[in-house]
Amino acid sequence: MEKYKFWFSKRFAVGILAFFGEMNMFALKANLNIAILDMTSKTEIVIGNTTVTRNPEFNWDSKTKGFILSAHEYGLLSAPLGGYLATRFGGSTVITISNLIISILTILTPLIIRCSFQLFIVDRIIEGVTYAFRFVSLADLWSKWSPNRDRSKLMAITLTGMGAAPAITYPIFGVITRKYGWPATFYFSGAISLLWSAIWIPLVPNSPASDKWISKEELSYIQQDPKQSRPKNIKAIWKNMIFSKHVYAAGLAKAVYTHGLTITVVCLPMYIQDLTGSKIDKIGMYAAIPTFVGMFTLPLTGFMMDYLNNTSSLNLTQIHKSFMCAAFGVGGVLLLAMAYLPHNFIFSMICLSLLKSTVSVNEVVCNLNAIALAPKCPSVLISFTVLFYMLGASTGTLIVAFIVTGHSLSQWSTAFTTFAMILFLGAIMFLVMGSAEPQPWSFSVDEQKKKSELQEDQSSPPKVISK
């Protein structure tokens, strides 16, 4: 009966909409990954019986392209502001407004690019800001919509949308760009995003209490959850969080896994182009293969971690460290294999697919680790760790841009080796500093006092009653 209630519940419907929302959000970010290939490459156009070669519309070198692709990530610096706005006005409200802004900017992108390069960079940074606001607002949304026992499932469903997005959007963008030109990619993704907003706005309020369609039974079930209460009078939360080594372990792990994400998502179309020399529509199809394989790892990781947490003798910290370090280690070995073994298309696709799976494991553990450290205020901690995500995303694309200056596979080998060393370092850091224990500063003063009193009672010797 419990399973029946979950699969046919309103919170599950919100999870499905959030799944498509994350898929849509990735499309708005990654449309440039495919479009930039057409914007900066010679293309062949068939006019009647004649094939005409068209020069690239923009003569950007590799460093300029790397700067353009990383500009979106600079907007993530605004993540703490997004966390505050979500707490102040509600997660769904911030998600809605952010999505409308980025949708309109995406549709206007072709006009902006042709108008001014500087304005285009500003446009990408603003889109990064809205992306950050949306991402951190999900934590606030699920803190209200999901009871504790369903939170992992709902979070896994949401994150799977982000993981599945490249497998679906890259082939579509490749075909659209090949047939209709690169501007059509932005028009299409922006229009789909507006359509998603039209569905999200009336169906998902900030909290279940404001939902006129939710059943009384489900509303009571969510509101009675013991972890739904919000902390009050949190003592110096930001100060304690900033000086916590466990928080930095979670943040640095997020920065490191983002370097793996750079290879498997952002720079993947460029690598496939240099490896195969294929046309843009085929590049989109090939780029979808690793993501299609890796997207199944997201929900599988969540269920495996819950199973071990409920049945094994391992504590949550040991489980998080095992999954995180194993994924970083395997990912580093795969990158070294791609760097030092002959570049072969089939072998590269296998390695990249397995690498994307390890990245998916890291993504799940990073998000769950933030919630574990601060169960009462996850949006605050996630908004802080997003800064590390920005650091990894921006430096990852720049590393590729400065190493792969031509279409040389040997330069890609150097880039793969560099990223492998970063992943190995990430495994060591999380093994030494990582934790999944709830931190005292994430609870209210009253809760801290109760916890301290309980620990004192447990540690004090039992009283002897004399007759």
Steps between C-alpha positions, in 0.01 A plus 500: 500500500790735578653444156163559339464830683845615392477416130159666470574793731528869421859509627590234242333713230711795618806275472413414138456868414831577673658221292393668177593837647858388560513349151375830362754693708787297361374561146506875559858473621637245249342625178817703443716184523354380168425837340857626544628223271283631216577863585877451471535231230476489124172345387376363169168617359331327206336749262337314215768269362783710636674461836615831643750527785408770749768665714447505878292792623733559796879458497550415867816315604500223763574736790214730404263205471615376840431842650154509340409152628621585851323840517177327601670362811599843633134569565504222759674742736150628574393164650497626864264780394280240333489300823390811691230585244369143506475511880339844488251458213474122450682254277230468235472877459874541443505204259213648299645850468849370423368268230303778330807726492736239358240388243463850358878558499551170318257595225675836463851345498551496117411869484727579795798309355478682169457833676794494741748243628524676837121502531498128421738431791274703730203301372674169585592624848140606569383158382749351747344709778150369423640146478653537847175639643305205362745239623518616862123562511440128450633434850247743647223347287570145615548602863130593493359245255680180601478312829828352615428142391426611141767767465772280349263359238368841401849649488617209283207549262581871468874450442432229242343771283834680492680174429265395223499838328812464281383162366184666371600858424833444324354290214207742463728805499731331250218434253345845545834676456588291194166567327406850611820663624632578847243775587219241485659316793446801726148567370396140557643462853360837609150419372497159673606670823209744480264207446636332814440821697138505385452155657708559814350833612139385568592153629789555744463759780771569755362255754242218507290707741440746213406227252127483434526159329688304766299254709449559871661165578820582309519850644470360852763236420750765381435747782530236772851405394735570793763666281268749335545764773738778409783606733457820696774721637780310333818606676759648265414250229701668225806549720504140616426369151782695337753370753381137486745256339213262423326771298819565306535127436150499349571817301836385365347166404238692302773703327697185416209300361410801285832451319380154405173658391699738278642209301179297479261786420640844418808409294377163375368630163836667429693182582274289278544750217879476530486120535265418213468811284127428477231747404312684769185283502705185552706674768177567689406131478843382614509750788175355633641147543699555825215692659241240401707233675587720798148624574398161643773534762325792675194317637698177544751679722226646719329164550832323570599758761161474670526119498844503662393761751201289607656151491879519543718572802659798322411847625396778262846659496662171397240449227553849359878464505487157335282615211675833450858371510423194287338718233790746497755217483329311218446826309870585527602156370262535203648839411853360515393215273365749246819702527759225454322238288441556125211732422225276368138607460338188651751484787457872569120467508524213749738695724295818478178310580658344808649837595156663479368228731766582760419870467134416566600319820697805614206729423257298711743469793585873494135606522409243764812587698396865520156400628660261752730770637221758535165318508319805637636757254618319184433794265753716687773237480425406139510867398848518653627182332370624164789748514734202485300363208558830322871475573518151351282580198685818404851361551410174325409664170800735524737205557375342178515833316863565594621142442302405189591797281471304175329183384776279639414175677833516686383825657181324609719233663671772703161638604378153604812445711450836672140421587596152625743651750227738618259209558761305698563808715126535559479141627779561751349827626153355557644187665689718750253782565159370393212430739126434488425578865248782562694806611402676826486843335218384270259468795333768708635605839219315680572182304870528576425531873271197494759296315771606745281411799421161345869427449576600858228269632634213294859558612426548872518186724169352609374605838508240781185495704572406862239336711 
